[in-house]
PDB file of C-alpha atoms and ligand atoms in Angstrom:
ATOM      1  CA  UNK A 274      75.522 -20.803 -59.972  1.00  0.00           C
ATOM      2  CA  UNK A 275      78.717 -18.906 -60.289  1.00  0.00           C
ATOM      3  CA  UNK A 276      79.582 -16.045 -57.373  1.00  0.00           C
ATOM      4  CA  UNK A 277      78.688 -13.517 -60.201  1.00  0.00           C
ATOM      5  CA  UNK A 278      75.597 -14.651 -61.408  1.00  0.00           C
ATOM      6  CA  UNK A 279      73.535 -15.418 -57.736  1.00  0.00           C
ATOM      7  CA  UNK A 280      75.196 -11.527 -56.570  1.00  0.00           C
ATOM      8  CA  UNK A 281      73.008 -10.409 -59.959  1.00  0.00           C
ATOM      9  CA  UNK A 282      70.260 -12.707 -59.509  1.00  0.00           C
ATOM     10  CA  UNK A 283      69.848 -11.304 -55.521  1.00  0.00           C
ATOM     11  CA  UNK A 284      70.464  -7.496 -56.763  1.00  0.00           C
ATOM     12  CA  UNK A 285      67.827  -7.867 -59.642  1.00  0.00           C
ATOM     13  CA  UNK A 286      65.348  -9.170 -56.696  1.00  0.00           C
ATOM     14  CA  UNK A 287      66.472  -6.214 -54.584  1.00  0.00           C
ATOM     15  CA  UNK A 288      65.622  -3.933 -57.904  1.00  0.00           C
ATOM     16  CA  UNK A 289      62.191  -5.351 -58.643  1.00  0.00           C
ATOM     17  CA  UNK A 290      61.448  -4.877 -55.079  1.00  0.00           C
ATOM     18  CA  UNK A 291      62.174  -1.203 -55.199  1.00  0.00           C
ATOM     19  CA  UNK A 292      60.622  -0.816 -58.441  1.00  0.00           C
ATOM     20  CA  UNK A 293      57.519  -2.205 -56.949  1.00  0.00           C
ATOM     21  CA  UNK A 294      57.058   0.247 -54.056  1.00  0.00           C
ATOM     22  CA  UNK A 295      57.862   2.983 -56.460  1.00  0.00           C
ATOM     23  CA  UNK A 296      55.428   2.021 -58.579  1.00  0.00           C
ATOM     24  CA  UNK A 297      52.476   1.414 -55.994  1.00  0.00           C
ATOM     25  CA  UNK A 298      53.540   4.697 -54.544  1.00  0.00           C
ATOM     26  CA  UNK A 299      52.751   6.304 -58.158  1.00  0.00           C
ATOM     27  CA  UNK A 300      49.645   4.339 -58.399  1.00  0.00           C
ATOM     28  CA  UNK A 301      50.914   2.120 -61.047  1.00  0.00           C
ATOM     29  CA  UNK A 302      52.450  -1.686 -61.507  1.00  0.00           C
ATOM     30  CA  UNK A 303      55.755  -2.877 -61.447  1.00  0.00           C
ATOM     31  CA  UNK A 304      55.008  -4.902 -64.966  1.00  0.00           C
ATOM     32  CA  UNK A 305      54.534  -1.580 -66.775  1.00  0.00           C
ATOM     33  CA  UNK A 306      58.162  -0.732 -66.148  1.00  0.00           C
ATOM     34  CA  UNK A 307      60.881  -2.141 -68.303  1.00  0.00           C
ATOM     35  CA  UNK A 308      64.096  -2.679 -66.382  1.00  0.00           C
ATOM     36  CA  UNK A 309      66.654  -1.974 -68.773  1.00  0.00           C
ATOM     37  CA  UNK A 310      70.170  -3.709 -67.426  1.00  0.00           C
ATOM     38  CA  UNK A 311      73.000  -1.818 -68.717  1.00  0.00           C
ATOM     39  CA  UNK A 312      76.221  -3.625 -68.891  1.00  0.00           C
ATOM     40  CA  UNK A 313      78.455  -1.677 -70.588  1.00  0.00           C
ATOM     41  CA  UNK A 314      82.068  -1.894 -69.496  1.00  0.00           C
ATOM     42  CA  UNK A 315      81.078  -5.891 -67.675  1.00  0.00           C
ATOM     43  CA  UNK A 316      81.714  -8.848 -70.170  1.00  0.00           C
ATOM     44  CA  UNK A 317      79.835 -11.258 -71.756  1.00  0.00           C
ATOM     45  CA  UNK A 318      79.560 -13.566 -69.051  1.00  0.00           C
ATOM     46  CA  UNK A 319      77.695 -11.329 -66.694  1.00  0.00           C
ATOM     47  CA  UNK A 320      74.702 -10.436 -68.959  1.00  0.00           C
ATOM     48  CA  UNK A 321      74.396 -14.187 -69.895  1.00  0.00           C
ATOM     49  CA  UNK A 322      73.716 -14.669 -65.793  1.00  0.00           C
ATOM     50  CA  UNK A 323      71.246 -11.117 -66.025  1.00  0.00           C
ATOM     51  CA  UNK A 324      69.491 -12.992 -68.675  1.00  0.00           C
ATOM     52  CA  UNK A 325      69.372 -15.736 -67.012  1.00  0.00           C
ATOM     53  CA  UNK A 326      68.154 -14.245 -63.867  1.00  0.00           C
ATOM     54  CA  UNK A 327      64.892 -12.848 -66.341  1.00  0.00           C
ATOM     55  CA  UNK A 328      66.041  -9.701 -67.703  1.00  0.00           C
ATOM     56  CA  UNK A 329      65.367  -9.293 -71.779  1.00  0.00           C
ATOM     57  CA  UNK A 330      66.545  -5.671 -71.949  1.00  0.00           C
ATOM     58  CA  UNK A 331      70.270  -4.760 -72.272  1.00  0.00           C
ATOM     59  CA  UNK A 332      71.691  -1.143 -72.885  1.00  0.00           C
ATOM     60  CA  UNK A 333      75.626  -0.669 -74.165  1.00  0.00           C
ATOM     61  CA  UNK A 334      76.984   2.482 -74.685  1.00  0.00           C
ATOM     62  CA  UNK A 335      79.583   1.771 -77.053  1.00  0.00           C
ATOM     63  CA  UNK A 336      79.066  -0.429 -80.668  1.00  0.00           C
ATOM     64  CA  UNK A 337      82.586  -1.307 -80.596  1.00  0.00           C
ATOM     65  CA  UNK A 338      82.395  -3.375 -77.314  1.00  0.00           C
ATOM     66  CA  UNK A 339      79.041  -4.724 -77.953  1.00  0.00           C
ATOM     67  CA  UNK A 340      80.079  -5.767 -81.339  1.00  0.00           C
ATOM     68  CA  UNK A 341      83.028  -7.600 -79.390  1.00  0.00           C
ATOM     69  CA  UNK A 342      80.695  -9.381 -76.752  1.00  0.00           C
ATOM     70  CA  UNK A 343      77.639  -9.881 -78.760  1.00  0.00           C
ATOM     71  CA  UNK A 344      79.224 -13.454 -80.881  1.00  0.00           C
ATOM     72  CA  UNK A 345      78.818 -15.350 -77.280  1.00  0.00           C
ATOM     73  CA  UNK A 346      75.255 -14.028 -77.011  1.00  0.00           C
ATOM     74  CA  UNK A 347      73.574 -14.615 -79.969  1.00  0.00           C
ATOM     75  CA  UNK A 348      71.436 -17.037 -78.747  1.00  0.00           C
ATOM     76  CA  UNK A 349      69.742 -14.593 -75.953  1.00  0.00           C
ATOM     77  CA  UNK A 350      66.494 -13.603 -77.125  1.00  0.00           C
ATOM     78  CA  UNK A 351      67.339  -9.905 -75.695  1.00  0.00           C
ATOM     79  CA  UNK A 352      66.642  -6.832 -76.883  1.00  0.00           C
ATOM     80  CA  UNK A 353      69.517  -4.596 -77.319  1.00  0.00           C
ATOM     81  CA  UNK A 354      69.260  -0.817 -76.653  1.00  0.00           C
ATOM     82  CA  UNK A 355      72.266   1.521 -77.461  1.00  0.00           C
ATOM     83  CA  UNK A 356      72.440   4.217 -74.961  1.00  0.00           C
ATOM     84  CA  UNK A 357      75.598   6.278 -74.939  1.00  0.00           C
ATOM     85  CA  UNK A 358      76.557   9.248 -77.845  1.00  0.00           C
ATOM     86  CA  UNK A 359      76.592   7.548 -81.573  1.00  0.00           C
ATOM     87  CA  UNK A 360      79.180   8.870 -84.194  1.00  0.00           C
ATOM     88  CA  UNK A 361      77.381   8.886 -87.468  1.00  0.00           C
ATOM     89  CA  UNK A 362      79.991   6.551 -89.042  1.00  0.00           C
ATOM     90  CA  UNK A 363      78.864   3.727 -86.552  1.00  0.00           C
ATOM     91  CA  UNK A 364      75.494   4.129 -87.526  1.00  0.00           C
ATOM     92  CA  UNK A 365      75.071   1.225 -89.920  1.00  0.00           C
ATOM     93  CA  UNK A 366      77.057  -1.069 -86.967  1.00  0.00           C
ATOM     94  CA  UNK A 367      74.449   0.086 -84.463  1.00  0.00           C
ATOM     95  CA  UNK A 368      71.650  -0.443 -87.086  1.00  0.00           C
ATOM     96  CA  UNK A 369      72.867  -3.554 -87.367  1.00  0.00           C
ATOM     97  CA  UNK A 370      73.683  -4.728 -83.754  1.00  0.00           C
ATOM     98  CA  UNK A 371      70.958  -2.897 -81.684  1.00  0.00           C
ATOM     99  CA  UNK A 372      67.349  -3.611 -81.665  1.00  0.00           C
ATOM    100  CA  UNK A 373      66.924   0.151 -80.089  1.00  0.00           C
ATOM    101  CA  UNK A 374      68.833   3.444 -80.494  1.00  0.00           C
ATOM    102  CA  UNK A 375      67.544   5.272 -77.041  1.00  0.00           C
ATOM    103  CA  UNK A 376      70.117   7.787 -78.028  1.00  0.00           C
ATOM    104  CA  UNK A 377      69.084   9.774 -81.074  1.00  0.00           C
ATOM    105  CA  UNK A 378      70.042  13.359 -80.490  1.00  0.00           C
ATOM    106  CA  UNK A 379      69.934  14.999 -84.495  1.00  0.00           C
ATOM    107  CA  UNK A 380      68.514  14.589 -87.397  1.00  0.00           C
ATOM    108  CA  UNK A 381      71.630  14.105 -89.601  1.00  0.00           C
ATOM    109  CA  UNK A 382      71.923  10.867 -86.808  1.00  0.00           C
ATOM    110  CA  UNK A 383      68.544   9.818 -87.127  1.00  0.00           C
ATOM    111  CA  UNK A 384      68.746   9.991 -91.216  1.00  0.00           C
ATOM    112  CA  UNK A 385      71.550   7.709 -91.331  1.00  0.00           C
ATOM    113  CA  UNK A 386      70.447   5.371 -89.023  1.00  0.00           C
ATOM    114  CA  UNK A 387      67.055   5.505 -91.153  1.00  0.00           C
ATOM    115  CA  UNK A 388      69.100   5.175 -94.138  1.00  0.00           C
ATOM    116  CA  UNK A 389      71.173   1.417 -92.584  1.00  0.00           C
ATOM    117  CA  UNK A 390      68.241   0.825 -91.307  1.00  0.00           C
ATOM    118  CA  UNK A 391      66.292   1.002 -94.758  1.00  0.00           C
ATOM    119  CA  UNK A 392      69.400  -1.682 -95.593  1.00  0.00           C
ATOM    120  CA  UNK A 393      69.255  -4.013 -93.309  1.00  0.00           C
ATOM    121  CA  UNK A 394      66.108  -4.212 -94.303  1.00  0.00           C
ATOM    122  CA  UNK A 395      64.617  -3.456 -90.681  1.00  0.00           C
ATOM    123  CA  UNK A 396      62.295  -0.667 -88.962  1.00  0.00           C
ATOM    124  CA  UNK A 397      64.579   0.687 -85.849  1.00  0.00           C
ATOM    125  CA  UNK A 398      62.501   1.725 -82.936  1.00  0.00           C
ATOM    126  CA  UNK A 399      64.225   5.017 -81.144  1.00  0.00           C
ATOM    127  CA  UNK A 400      63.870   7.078 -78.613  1.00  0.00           C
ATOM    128  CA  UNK A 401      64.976  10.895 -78.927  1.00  0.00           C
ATOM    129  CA  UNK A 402      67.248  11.873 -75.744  1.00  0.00           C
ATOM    130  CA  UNK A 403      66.849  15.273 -74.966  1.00  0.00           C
ATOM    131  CA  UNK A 404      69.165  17.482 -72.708  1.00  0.00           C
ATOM    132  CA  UNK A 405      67.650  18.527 -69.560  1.00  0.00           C
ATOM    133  CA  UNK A 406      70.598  20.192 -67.789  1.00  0.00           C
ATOM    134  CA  UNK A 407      72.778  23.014 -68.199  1.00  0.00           C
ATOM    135  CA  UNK A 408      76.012  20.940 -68.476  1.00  0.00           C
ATOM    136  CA  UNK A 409      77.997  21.052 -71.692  1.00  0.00           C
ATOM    137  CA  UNK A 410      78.887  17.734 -71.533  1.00  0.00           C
ATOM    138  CA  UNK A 411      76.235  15.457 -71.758  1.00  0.00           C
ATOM    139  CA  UNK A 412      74.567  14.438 -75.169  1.00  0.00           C
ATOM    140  CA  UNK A 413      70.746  14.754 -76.001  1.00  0.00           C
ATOM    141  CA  UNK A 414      68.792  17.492 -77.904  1.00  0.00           C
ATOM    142  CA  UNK A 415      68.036  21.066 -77.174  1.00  0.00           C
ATOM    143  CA  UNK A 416      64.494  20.958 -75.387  1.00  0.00           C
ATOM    144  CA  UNK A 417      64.317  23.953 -78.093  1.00  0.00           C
ATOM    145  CA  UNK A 418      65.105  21.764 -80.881  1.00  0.00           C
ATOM    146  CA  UNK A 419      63.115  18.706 -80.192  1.00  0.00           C
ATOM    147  CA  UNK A 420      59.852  19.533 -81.594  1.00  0.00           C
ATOM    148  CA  UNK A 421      61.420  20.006 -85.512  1.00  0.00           C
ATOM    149  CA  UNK A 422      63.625  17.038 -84.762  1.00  0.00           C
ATOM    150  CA  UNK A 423      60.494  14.916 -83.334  1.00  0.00           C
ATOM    151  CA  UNK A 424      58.394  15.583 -86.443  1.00  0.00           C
ATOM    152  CA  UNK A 425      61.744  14.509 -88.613  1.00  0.00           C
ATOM    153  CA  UNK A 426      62.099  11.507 -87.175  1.00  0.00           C
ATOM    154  CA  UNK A 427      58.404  10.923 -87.450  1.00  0.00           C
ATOM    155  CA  UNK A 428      58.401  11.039 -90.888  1.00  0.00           C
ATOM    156  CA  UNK A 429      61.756   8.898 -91.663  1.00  0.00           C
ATOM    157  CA  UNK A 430      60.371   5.572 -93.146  1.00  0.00           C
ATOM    158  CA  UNK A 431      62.712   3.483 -91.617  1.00  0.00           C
ATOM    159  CA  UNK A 432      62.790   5.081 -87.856  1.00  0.00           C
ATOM    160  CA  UNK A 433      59.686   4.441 -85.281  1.00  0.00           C
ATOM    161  CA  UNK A 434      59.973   7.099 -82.491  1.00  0.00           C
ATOM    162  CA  UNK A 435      58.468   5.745 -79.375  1.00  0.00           C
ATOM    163  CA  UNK A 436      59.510   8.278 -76.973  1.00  0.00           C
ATOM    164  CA  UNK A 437      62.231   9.766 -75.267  1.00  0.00           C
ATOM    165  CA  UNK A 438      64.986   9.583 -73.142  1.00  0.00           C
ATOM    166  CA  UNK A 439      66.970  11.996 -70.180  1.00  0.00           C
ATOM    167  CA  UNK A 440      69.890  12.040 -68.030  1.00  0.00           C
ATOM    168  CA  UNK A 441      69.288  14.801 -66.212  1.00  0.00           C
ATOM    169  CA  UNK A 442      72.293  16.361 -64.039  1.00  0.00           C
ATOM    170  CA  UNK A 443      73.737  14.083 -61.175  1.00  0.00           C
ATOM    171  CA  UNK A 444      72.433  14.961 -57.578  1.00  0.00           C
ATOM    172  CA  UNK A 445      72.588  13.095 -54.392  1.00  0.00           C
ATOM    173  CA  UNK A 446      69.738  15.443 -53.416  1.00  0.00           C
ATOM    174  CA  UNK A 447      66.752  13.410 -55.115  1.00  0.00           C
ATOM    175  CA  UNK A 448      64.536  16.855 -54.443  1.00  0.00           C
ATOM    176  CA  UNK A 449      67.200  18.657 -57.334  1.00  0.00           C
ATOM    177  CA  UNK A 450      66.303  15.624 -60.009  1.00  0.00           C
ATOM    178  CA  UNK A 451      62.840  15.371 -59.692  1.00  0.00           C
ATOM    179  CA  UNK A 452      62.031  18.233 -61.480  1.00  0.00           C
ATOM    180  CA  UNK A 453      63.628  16.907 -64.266  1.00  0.00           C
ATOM    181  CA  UNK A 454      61.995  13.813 -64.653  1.00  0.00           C
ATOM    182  CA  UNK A 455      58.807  15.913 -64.439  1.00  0.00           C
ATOM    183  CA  UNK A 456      60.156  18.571 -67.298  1.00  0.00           C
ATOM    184  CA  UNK A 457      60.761  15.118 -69.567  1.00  0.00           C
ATOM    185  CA  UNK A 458      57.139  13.954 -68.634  1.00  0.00           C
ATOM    186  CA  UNK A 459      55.464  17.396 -69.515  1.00  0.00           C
ATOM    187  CA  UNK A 460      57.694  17.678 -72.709  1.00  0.00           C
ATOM    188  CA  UNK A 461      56.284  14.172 -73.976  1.00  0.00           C
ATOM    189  CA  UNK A 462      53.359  14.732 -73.109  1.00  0.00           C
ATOM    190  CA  UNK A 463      53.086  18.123 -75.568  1.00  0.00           C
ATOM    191  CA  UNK A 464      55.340  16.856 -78.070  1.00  0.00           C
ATOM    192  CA  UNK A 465      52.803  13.493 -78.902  1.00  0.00           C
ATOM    193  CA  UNK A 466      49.630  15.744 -79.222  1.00  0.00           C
ATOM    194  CA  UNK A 467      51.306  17.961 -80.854  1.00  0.00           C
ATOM    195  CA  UNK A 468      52.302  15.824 -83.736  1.00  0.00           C
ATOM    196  CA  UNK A 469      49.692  13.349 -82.873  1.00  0.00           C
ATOM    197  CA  UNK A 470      51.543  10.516 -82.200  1.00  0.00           C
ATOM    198  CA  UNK A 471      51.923   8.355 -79.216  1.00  0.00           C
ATOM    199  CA  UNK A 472      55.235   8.395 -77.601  1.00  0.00           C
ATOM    200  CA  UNK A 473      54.533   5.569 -74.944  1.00  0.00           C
ATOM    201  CA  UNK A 474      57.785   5.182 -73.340  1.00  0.00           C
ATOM    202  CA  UNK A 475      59.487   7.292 -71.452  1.00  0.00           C
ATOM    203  CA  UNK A 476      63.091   6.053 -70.509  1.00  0.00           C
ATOM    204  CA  UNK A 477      64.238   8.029 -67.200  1.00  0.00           C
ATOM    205  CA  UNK A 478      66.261   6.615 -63.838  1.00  0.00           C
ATOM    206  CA  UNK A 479      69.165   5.326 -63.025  1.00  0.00           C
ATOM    207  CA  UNK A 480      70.516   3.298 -59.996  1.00  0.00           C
ATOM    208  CA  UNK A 481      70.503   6.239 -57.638  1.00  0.00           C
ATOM    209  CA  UNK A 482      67.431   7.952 -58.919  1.00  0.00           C
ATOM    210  CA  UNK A 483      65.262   5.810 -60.538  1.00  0.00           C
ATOM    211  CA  UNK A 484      62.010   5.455 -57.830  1.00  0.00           C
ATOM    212  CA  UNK A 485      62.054   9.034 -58.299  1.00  0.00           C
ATOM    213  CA  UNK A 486      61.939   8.601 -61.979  1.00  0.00           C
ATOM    214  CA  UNK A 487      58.774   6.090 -61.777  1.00  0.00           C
ATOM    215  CA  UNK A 488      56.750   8.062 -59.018  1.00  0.00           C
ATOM    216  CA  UNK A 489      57.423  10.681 -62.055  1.00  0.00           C
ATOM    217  CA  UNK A 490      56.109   8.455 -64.665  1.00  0.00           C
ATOM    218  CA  UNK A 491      59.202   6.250 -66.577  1.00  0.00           C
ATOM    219  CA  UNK A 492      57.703   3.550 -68.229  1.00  0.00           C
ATOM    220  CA  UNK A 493      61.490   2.664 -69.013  1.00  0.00           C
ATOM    221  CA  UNK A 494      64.208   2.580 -65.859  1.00  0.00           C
ATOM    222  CA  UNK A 495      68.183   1.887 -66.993  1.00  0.00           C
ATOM    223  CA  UNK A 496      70.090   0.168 -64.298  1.00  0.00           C
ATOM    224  CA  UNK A 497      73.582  -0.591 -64.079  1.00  0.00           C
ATOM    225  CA  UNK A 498      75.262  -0.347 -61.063  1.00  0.00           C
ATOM    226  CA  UNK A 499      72.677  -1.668 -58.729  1.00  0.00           C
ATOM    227  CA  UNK A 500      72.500  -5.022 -60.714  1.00  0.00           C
ATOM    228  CA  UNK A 501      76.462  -5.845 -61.957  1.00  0.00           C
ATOM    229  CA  UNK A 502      77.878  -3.769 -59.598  1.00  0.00           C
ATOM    230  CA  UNK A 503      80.751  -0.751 -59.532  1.00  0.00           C
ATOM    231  CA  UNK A 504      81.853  -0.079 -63.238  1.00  0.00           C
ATOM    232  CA  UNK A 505      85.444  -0.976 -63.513  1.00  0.00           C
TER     233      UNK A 505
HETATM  234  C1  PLP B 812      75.777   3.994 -67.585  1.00  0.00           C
HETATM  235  C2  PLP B 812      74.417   4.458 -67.921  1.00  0.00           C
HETATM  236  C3  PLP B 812      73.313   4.104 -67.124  1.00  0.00           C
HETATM  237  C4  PLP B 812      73.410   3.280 -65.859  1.00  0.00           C
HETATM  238  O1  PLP B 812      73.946   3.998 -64.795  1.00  0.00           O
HETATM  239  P1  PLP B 812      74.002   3.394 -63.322  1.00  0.00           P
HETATM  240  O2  PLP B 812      74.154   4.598 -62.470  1.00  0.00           O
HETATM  241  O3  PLP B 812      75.161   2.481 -63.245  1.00  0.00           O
HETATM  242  O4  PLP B 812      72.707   2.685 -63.061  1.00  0.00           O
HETATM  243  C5  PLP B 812      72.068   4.533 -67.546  1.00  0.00           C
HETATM  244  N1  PLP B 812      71.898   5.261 -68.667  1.00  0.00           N
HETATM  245  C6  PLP B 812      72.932   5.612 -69.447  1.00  0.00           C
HETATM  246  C7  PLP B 812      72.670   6.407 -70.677  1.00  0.00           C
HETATM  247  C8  PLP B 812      74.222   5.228 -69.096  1.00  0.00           C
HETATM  248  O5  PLP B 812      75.248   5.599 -69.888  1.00  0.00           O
END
């Protein structure tokens, strides 16, 4: 084993560890959570040895560099989420690339994705990522505006929501973030009986946050820097 792949193979074993104390301590199992390894930014080579350490579920934020690594790992049977802010002119890429769009933040997105997806031909699973905190800068729907856009996406043809998806403001106070992951819980929770439809997964947590996120109930954690390391 190369130096990179045992550091990710002993950091994923630190991870599932976690995972599974945060998940007793919310009365739940560690199986029910899907670790989501993001890898954006590390090459090609280092989610070959996260795959190979047992992880199937990959998140890139951008479907220009994903489209440049994803030739060497064709062979993985991975699923690939896309994570980060999608320009609607990419949407037929991602459509193409991804196996998940975590990201969907308008309707105008989610009708061209439904529209490439219609093309492939393919039905795209997605998540709706809604905007928890008062920062400008962060993508995601307005918690006001995710009720119309749920029941849009519902009804595209092509599009299967499955739940939804946060970042909620950075804190190294874990009290401050908590109530976020709760907001995102109670929000799902009205939004699926609302429209009557189950919205099973609920992707919330990253490296420095995400026990909170499971004692909070993500069914979905996304971890990058605690398995590959700093970001360059
Ligand atoms: C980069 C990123 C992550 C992973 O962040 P880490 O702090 O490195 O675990 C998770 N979710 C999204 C949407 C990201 O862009």
């Amino acid at each position: 084993m190369t130096t990179r792949a045992s550091t990710i193979a002993a950091n994923l074993q630190r991870v599932r560890e976690r995972i599974a104390r945060a998940a007793a301590r919310a009365g739940g199992r560690a199986e029910e959570i899907t670790l989501v390894a993001v890898s954006k930014t590390f090459p090609a080579e280092a989610v070959r040895a996260a795959y190979e350490a047992g992880l199937r579920h990959f998140g890139e934020n951008r479907v220009q560099e994903f489209e440049a690594k994803q030739a060497a790992l064709a062979d993985l049977a991975a699923t690939w989420h896309f994570i980060g802010r999608l320009q609607s002119n990419k949407a037929r890429r991602a459509a193409h690339l991804f196996g998940r769009v975590d990201s969907v933040d308008s309707l105008s997105l989610a009708q061209k994705l439904d529209a490439a997806a219609a093309a492939e031909p393919k039905r795209l699973p997605v998540l709706i990522e809604v905007h928890l905190g008062a920062e400008e800068t962060k993508g995601g729907t307005a918690e006001a505006d995710l009720p119309a856009l749920a029941k849009g996406v519902v009804a595209l043809p092509h599009l299967e929501l499955l739940g939804l998806m946060a970042i909620p403001p950075y804190s190294d106070d874990l009290a401050r973030v908590r109530p976020y992951f709760r907001k995102l819980r109670e929000l799902r929770d009205t939004l699926s009986s609302r429209l009557e439809w189950p919205l099973p997964v609920l992707s919330m947590g990253m490296s420095h946050d995400f026990e909170v996120a499971i004692e909070e109930g993500a069914t979905e954690i996304r971890i990058g820097t605690a398995l590959f390391g700093e970001r360059p």
